[in-house]
Short mmCIF file of C-alpha atoms in Angstrom, two decimals:
data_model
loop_
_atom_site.label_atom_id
_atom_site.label_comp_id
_atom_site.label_asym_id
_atom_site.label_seq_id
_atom_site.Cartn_x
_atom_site.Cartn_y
_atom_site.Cartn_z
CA UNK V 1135 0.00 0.00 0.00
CA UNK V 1136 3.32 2.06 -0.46
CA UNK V 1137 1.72 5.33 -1.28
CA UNK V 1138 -0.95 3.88 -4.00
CA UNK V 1139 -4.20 5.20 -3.90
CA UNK V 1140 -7.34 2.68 -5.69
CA UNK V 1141 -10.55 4.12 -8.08
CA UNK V 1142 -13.48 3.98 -6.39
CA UNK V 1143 -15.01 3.45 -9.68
CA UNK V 1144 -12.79 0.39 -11.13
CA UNK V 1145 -10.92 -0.43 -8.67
CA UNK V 1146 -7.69 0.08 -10.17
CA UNK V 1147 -4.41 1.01 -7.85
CA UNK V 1148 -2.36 4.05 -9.25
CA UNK V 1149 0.33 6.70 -7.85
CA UNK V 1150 -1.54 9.84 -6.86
CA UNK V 1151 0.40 12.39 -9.50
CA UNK V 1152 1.18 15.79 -8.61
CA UNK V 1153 -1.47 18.45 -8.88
CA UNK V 1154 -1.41 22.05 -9.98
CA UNK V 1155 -3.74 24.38 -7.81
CA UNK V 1156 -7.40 23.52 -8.62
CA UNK V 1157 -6.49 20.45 -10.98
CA UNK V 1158 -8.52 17.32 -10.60
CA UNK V 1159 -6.96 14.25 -10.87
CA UNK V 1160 -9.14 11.83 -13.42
CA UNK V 1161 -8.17 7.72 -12.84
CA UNK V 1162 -5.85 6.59 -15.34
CA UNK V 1163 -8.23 3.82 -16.91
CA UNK V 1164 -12.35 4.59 -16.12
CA UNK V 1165 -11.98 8.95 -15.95
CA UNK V 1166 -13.86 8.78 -12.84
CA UNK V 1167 -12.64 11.96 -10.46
CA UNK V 1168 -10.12 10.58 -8.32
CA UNK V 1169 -8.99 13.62 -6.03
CA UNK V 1170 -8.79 17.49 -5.88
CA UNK V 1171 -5.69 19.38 -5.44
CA UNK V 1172 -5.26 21.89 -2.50
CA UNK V 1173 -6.10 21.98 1.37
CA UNK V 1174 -8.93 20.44 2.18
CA UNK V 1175 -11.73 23.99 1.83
CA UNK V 1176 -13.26 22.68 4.91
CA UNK V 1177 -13.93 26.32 6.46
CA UNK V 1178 -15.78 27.26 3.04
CA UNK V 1179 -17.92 23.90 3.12
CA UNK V 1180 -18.69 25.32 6.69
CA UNK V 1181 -19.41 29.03 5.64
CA UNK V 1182 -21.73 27.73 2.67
CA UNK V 1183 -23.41 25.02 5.09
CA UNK V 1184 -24.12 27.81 7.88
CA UNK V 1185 -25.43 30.09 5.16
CA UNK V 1186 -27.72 27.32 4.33
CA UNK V 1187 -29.19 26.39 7.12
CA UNK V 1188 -29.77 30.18 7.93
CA UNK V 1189 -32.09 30.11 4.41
CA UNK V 1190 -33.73 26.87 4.80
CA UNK V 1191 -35.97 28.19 7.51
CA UNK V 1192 -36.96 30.80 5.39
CA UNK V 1193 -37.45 28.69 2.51
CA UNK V 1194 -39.81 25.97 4.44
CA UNK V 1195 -41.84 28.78 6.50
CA UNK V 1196 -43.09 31.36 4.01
CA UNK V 1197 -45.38 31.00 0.99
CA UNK V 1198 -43.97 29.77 -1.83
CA UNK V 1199 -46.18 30.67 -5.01
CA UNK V 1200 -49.83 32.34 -5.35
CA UNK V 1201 -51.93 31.53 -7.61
CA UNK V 1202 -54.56 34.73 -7.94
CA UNK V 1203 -57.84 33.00 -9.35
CA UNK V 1204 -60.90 35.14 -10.05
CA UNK V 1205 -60.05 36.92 -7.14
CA UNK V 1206 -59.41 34.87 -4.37
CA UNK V 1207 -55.68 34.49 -3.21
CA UNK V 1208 -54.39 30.86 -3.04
CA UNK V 1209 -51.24 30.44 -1.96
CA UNK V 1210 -49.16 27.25 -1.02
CA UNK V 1211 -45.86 26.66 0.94
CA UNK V 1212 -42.49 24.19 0.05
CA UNK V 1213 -44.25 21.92 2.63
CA UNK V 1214 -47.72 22.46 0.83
CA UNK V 1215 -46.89 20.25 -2.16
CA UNK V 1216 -46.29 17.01 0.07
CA UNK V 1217 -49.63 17.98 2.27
CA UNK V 1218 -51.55 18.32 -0.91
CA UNK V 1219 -51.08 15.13 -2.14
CA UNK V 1220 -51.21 13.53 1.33
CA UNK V 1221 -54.56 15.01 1.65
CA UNK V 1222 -55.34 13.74 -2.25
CA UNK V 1223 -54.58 10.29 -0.43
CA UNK V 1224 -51.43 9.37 -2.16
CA UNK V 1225 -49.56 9.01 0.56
CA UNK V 1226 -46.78 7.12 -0.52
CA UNK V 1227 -46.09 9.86 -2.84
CA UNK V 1228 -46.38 12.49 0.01
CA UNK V 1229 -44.26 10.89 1.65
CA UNK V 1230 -41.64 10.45 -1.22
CA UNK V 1231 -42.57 14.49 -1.79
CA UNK V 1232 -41.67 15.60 2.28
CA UNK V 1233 -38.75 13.07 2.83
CA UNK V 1234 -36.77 14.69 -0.33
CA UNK V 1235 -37.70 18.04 0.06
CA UNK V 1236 -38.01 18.99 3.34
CA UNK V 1237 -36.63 15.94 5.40
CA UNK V 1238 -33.28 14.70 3.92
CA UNK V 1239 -32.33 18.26 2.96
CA UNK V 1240 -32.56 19.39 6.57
CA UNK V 1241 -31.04 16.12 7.89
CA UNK V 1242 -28.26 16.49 5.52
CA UNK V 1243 -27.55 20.10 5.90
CA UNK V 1244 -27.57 19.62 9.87
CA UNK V 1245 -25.25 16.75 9.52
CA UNK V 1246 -22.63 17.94 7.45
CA UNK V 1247 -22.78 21.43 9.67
CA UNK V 1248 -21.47 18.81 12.95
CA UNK V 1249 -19.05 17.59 10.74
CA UNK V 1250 -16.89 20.22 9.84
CA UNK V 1251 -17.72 22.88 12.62
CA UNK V 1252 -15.07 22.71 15.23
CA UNK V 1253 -17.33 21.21 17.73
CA UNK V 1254 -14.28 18.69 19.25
CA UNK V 1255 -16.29 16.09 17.98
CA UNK V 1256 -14.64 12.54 17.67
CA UNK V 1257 -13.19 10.98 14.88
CA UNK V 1258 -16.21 8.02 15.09
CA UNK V 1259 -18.78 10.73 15.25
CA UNK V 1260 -17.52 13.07 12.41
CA UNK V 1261 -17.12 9.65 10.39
CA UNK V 1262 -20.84 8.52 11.41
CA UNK V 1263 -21.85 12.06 10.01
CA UNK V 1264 -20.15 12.22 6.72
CA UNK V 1265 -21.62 9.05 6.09
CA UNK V 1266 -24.52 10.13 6.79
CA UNK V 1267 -24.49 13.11 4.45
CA UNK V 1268 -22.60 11.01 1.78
CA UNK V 1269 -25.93 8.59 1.77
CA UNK V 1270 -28.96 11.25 2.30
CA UNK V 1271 -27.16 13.63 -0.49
CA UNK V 1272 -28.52 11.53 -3.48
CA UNK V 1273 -31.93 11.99 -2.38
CA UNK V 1274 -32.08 15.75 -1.93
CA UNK V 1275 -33.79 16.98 -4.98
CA UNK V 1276 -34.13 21.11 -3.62
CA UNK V 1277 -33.03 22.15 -7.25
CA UNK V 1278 -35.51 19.87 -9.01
CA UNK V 1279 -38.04 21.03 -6.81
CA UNK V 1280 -36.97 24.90 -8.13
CA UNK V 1281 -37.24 23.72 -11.71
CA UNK V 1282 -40.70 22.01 -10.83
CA UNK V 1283 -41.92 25.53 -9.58
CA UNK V 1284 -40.89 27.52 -12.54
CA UNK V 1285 -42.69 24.65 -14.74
CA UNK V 1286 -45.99 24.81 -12.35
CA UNK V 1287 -45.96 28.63 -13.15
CA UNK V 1288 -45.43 28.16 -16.59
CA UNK V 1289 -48.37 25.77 -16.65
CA UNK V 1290 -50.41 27.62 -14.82
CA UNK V 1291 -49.78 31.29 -16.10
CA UNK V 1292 -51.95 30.94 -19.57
CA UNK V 1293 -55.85 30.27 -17.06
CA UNK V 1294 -54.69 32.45 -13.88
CA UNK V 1295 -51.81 35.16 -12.52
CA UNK V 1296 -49.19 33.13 -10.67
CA UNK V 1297 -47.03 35.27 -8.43
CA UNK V 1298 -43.67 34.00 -7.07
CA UNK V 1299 -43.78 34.51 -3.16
CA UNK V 1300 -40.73 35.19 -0.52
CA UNK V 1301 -39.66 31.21 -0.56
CA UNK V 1302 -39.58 31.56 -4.02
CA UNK V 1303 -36.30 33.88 -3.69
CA UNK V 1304 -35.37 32.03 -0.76
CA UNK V 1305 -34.87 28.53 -2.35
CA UNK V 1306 -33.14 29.81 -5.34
CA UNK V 1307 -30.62 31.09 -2.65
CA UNK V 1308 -30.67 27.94 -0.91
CA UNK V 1309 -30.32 26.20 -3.93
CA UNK V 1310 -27.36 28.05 -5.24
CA UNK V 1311 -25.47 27.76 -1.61
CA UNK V 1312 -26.21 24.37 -1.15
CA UNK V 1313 -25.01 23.26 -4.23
CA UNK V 1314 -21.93 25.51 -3.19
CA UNK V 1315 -20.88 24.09 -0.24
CA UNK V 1316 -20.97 20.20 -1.73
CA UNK V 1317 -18.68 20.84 -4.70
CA UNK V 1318 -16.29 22.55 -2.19
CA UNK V 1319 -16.92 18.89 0.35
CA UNK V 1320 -14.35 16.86 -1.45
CA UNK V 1321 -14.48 13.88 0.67
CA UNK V 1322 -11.16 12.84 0.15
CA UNK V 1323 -9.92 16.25 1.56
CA UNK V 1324 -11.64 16.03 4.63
CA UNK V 1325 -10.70 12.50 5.70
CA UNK V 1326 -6.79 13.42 4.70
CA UNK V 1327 -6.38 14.86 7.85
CA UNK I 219 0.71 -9.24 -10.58
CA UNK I 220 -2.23 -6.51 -11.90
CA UNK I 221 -2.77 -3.33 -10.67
CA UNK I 222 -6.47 -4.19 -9.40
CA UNK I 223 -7.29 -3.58 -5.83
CA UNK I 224 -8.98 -6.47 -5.33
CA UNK I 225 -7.07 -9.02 -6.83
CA UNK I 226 -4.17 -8.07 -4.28
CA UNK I 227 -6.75 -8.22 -1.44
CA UNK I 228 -7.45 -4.64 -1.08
CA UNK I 229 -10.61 -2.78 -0.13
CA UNK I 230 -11.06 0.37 -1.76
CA UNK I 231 -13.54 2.26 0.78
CA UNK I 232 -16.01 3.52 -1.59
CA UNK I 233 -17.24 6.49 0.49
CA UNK I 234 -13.60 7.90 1.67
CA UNK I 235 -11.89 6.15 -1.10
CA UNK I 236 -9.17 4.42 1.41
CA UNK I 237 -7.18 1.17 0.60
CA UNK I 238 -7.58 -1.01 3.43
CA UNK I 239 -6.51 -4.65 3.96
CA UNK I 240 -9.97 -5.37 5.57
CA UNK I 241 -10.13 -8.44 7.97
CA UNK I 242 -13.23 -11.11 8.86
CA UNK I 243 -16.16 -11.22 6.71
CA UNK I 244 -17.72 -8.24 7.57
CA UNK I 245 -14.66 -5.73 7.22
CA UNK I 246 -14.90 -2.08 7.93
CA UNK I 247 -12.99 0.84 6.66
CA UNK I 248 -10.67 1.72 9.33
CA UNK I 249 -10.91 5.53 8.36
CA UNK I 250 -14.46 6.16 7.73
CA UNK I 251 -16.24 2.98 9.06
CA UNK I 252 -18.56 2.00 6.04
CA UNK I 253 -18.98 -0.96 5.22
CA UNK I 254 -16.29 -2.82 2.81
CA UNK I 255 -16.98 -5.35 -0.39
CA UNK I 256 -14.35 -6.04 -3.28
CA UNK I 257 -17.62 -5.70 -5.10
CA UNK I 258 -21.39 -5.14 -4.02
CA UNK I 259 -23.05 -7.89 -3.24
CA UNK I 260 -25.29 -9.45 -5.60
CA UNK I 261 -24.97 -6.13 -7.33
CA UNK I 262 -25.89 -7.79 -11.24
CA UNK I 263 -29.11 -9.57 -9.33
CA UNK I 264 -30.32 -6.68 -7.49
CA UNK I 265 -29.63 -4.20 -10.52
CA UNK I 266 -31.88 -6.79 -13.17
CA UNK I 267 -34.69 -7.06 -10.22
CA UNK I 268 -34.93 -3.48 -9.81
CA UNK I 269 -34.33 -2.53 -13.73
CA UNK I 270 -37.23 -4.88 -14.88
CA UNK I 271 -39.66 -3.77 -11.69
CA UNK I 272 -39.42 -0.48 -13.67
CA UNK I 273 -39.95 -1.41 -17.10
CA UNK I 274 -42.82 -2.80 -15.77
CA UNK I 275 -44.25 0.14 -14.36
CA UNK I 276 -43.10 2.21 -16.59
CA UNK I 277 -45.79 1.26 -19.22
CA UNK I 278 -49.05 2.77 -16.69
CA UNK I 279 -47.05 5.20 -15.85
CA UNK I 280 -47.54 6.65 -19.29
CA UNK I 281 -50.81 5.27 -19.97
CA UNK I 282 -52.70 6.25 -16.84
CA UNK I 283 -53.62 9.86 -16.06
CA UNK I 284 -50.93 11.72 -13.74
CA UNK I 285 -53.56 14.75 -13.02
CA UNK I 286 -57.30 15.33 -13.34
CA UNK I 287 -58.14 18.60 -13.50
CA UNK I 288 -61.97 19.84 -13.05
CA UNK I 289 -63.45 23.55 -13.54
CA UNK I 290 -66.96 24.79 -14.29
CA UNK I 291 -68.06 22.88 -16.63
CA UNK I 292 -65.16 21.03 -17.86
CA UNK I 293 -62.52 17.66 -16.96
CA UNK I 294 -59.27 16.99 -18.20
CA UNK I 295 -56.89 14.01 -17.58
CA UNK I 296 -53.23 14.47 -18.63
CA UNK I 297 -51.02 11.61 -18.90
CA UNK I 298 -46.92 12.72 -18.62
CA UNK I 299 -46.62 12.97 -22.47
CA UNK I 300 -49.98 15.22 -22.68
CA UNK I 301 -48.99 17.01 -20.65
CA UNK I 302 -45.64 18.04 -22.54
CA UNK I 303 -47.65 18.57 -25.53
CA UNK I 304 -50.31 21.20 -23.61
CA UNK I 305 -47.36 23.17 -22.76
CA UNK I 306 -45.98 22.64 -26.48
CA UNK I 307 -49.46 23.78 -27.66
CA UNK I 308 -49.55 26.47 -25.33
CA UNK I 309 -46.52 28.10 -26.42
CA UNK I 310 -43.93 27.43 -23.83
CA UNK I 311 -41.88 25.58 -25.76
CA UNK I 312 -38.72 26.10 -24.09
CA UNK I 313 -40.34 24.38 -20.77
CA UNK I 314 -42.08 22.31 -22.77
CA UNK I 315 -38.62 20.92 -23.92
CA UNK I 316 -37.34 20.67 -20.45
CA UNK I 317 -40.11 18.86 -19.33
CA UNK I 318 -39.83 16.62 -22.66
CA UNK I 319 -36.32 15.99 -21.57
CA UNK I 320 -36.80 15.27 -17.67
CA UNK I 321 -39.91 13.03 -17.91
CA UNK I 322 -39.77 11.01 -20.85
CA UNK I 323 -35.85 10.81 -22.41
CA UNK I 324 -34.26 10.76 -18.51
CA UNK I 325 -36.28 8.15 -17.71
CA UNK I 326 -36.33 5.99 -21.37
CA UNK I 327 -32.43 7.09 -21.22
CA UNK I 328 -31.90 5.33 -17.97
CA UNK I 329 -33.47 1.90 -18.24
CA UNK I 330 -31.60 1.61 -21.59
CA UNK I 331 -28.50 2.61 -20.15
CA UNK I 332 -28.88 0.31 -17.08
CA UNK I 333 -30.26 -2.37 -19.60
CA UNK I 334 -27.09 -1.99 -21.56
CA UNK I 335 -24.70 -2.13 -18.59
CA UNK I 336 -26.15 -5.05 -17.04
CA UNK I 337 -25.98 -7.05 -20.76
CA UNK I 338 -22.40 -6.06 -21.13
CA UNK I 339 -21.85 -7.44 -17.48
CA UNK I 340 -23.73 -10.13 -17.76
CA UNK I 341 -22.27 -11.93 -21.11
CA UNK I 342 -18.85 -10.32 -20.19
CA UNK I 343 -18.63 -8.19 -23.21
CA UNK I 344 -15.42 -6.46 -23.98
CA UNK I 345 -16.91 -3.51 -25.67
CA UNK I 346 -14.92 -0.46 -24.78
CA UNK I 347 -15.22 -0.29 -20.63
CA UNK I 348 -14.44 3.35 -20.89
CA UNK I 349 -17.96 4.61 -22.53
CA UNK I 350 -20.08 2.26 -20.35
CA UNK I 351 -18.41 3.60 -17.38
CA UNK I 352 -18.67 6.97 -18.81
CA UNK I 353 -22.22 5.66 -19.48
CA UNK I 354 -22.90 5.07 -16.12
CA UNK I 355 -21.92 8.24 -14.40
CA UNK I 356 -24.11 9.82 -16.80
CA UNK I 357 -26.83 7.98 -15.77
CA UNK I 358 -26.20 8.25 -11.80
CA UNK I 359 -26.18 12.10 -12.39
CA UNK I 360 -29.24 12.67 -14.16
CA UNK I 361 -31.51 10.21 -12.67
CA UNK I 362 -32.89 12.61 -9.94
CA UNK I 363 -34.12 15.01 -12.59
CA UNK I 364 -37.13 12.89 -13.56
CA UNK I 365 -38.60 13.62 -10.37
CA UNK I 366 -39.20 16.77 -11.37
CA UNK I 367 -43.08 16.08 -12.87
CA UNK I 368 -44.06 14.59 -9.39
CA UNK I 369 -43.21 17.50 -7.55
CA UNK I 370 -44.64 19.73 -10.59
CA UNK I 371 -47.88 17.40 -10.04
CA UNK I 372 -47.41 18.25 -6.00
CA UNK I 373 -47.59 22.00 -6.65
CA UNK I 374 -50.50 22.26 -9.27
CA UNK I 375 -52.81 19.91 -6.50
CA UNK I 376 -51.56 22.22 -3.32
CA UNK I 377 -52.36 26.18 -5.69
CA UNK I 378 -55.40 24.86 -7.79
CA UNK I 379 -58.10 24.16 -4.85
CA UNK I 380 -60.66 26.29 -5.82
CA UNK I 381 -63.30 23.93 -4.74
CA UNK I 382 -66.52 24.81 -7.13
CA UNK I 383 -64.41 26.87 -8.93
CA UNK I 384 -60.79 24.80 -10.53
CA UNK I 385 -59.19 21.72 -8.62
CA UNK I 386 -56.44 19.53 -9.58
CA UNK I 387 -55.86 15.79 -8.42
CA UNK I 388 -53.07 13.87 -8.81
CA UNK I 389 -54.42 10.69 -10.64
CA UNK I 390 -52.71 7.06 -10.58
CA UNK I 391 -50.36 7.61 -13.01
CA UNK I 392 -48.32 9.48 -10.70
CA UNK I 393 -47.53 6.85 -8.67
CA UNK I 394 -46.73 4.52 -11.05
CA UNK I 395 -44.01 7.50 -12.37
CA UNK I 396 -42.75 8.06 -9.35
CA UNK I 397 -41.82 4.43 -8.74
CA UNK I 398 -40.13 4.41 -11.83
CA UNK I 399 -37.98 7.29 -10.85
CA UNK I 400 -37.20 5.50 -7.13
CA UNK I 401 -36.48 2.17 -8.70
CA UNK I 402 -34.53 2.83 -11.44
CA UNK I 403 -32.27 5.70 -8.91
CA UNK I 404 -32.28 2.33 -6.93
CA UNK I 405 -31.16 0.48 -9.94
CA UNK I 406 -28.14 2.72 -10.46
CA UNK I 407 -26.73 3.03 -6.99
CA UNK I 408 -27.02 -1.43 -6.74
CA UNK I 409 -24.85 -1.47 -9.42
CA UNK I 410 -21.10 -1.87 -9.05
CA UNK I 411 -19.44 0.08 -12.05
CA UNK I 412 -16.14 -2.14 -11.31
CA UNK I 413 -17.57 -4.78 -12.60
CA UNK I 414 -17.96 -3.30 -16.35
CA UNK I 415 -13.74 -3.37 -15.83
CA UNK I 416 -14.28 -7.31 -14.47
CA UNK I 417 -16.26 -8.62 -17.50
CA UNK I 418 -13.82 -6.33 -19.78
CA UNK I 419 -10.87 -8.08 -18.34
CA UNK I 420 -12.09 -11.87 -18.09
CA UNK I 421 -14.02 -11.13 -22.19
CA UNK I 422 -11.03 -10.32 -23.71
CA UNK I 423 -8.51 -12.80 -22.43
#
C-alpha cells in the first residue's frame, strides 16, 4: 500500500500524481474523479453550510407561489406540495414528496454542519456524520423542486396570474449555496487529515 | 501481478476512497467505518430485479392519467406525455422541452443505459469499458431530474383548490411515475461500475 491510492469506480491502484492548484486528478483507466488538489476547503464547506441552514428556515416557513384566481388568493408553501397530495390520499407519494424536500435536505444540511464545525467532535462521530451526508445527499432533490416551480408557473400562467412569493427567492438562494458548499466537500480532503 | 485492488486483497472504501486490507467477513474501513466489499453484493441480481420492476411500471405510468383537473363545466386528464404537448401547444416551448427531456428521455435514457450495462456485465462483453463507465456516471447524475413532474404534479394539486371553482388531483399515473424514478435511482446506486472493468478483463482474455 506504499503510497498507492485505488478508483473507487474500477478499482484500479495508481500513484496519486502531482497536482497544480485547482487540478482534478481523473483515474488513469475509467476517468472517474479521483482527487482534488489543495487543502482540504473545509472552512468554506462550513461558511456555505451555515449560510444554508440560515435560508432553509426561510425557505420551508413562508409561501412559496400564489396563484390569484378570479379573485381569491391561493397560496401554497415548500411543505404544501407534500400535504396536498397527502390530503389527495397518495400518501406514498407524500411521503416520497416531504422526505426529499423537506426531510433529507434538513437532515443532511444539519449533519454535514457537525461535521466540519469545530465542535471537538470525535473521529467516530464526524465519520458517522459524513456518512450520513454522503448517503442522504442523493436523495435531496431542492433544485428539481426549483425547476418544478418555474414549470408549475409556466403551466399555470396561460388560465390564472401566478405570483412567485418570498420562498420563491429564498430557495433559489438555498439552492445556489447548497449546491456551493458540496462541490467545495471533497471527501477525500476532509478524511486526509 | 495486476494493478487491481482487489485481486491483491485490497478494499477500496467507496465512500472515503481508502485502501484497506480489511479483515473477517464483515470488514470495515478503518478511516471512515462503512462498510467494505471487493464488489457489491449481488450487485448484477439486485440491478436486473430493480431494472425490470421499472420497465414494468413504466408502461401505466404513461398510460394512466398523472392529473385530473376539473373547472366549471369542464374535466381533463393528462397523462406525462400530454402534458408536454399542452405546454408545447400552449406556447412554452422552451419548458415544454425541459419537461420533454426530464420526464420522458431521462427516464427511457436510464433503463436503456442500465439495460445496456447489465448485458455487457452479464455476457462479459469487452466492448470499450471506458464509454459504459462513462455511461454510467451519466446515468447516476441525471436520474434525480425525472422527479421533477411529481413534484410539478405536487404544486399544481396544493395552488389549484378552488373547490366549485378549478381543482387539480393527482391521478394514478403518478404513482406509477414516481416508482419508476425510485427504482430505477435504486437500480443505479445497486450497481457496481467495477464490474464493467471485471467482465472487460475476463471477455477479452
Amino acid at each position: 500500500m506504499t503510497g498507492l491510492i485505488g478508483c473507487r469506480e474500477c478499482d484500479l491502484l495508481q500513484r496519486p500524481a502531482r497536482l497544480e492548484s485547482g487540478g482534478v486528478a481523473l483515474c488513469a483507466r475509467c476517468g472517474a474523479r479521483l482527487y482534488k488538489a489543495g487543502a482540504p476547503a473545509q472552512h468554506r464547506v462550513l461558511a456555505l453550510a451555515l449560510a444554508s441552514l440560515i435560508v432553509l428556515p426561510v425557505a420551508n416557513a413562508f409561501p412559496l407561489v400564489g396563484l390569484d384566481l378570479k379573485g381569491s388568493l391561493i397560496e401554497t408553501t415548500l411543505f404544501g406540495a407534500a400535504r396536498a397530495l397527502y390530503d389527495d390520499d397518495m400518501r406514498l407519494l407524500a411521503a416520497l414528496v416531504f422526505a426529499t424536500t423537506i426531510v433529507l435536505p434538513a437532515a443532511v444540511l444539519a449533519a454535514l454542519v457537525l461535521a466540519v464545525a469545530p465542535l471537538g467532535l470525535g473521529t467516530r462521530a464526524r465519520s458517522l456524520l459524513l456518512r450520513a451526508v454522503h448517503a442522504g445527499m442523493p436523495w435531496c432533490m431542492l433544485e428539481v423542486f426549483m425547476l418544478a416551480v418555474l414549470v408549475a408557473l409556466a403551466k399555470l400562467g396561460k388560465m390564472a396570474t401566478v405570483v412567485p412569493d418570498t420562498a420563491a427567492w429564498a430557495l433559489g438562494a438555498l439552492v445556489v449555496l447548497w449546491v456551493a458548499a458540496l462541490t467545495a466537500l471533497e471527501p477525500f480532503a476532509i478524511w486526509k487529515r | 501481478m495486476e494493478a487491481i485492488a482487489a485481486a491483491r486483497g485490497l478494499y477500496v472504501c467507496r465512500v472515503c476512497s481508502l485502501l484497506s486490507q480489511g479483515a473477517g467477513t464483515a470488514a470495515r474501513c478503518p478511516r471512515c467505518g462503512a462498510g467494505l466489499h471487493f464488489r457489491r453484493p449481488h450487485s448484477l441480481a439486485r440491478t436486473w430485479a430493480l431494472l425490470v420492476a421499472a420497465v414494468i411500471l413504466y408502461v401505466p405510468a404513461n398510460v394512466l392519467p398523472v392529473t385530473r383537473a376539473r373547472w366549471l363545466g369542464g374535466a381533463q386528464d393528462d397523462t406525462i406525455l400530454s402534458g408536454v404537448l399542452y405546454l408545447w401547444a400552449s406556447g412554452s416551448w422552451p419548458i415544454a422541452l425541459l419537461v420533454f427531456a426530464a420526464s420522458i428521455c431521462v427516464p427511457l435514457l436510464k433503463m436503456v443505459a442500465l439495460g445496456h450495462l447489465a448485458v455487457s456485465v452479464q455476457f462479459g462483453s469487452s466492448w470499450q469499458p471506458r464509454s459504459l463507465a462513462r455511461l454510467y456516471r451519466v446515468v447516476d447524475v441525471i436520474g434525480r431530474w425525472s422527479m421533477l413532474d411529481i413534484f410539478v404534479i405536487g404544486i399544481l394539486v396544493a395552488l389549484v383548490q378552488a373547490k366549485g371553482l378549478a381543482t387539480i388531483d393527482a391521478g394514478p399515473g403518478a404513482i406509477a411515475f414516481a416508482a419508476v424514478v425510485v427504482l430505477t435511482l435504486l437500480a443505479a446506486k445497486s450497481f457496481d461500475p467495477r464490474l464493467i472493468w471485471d467482465a472487460s478483463r475476463h471477455g477479452s482474455r
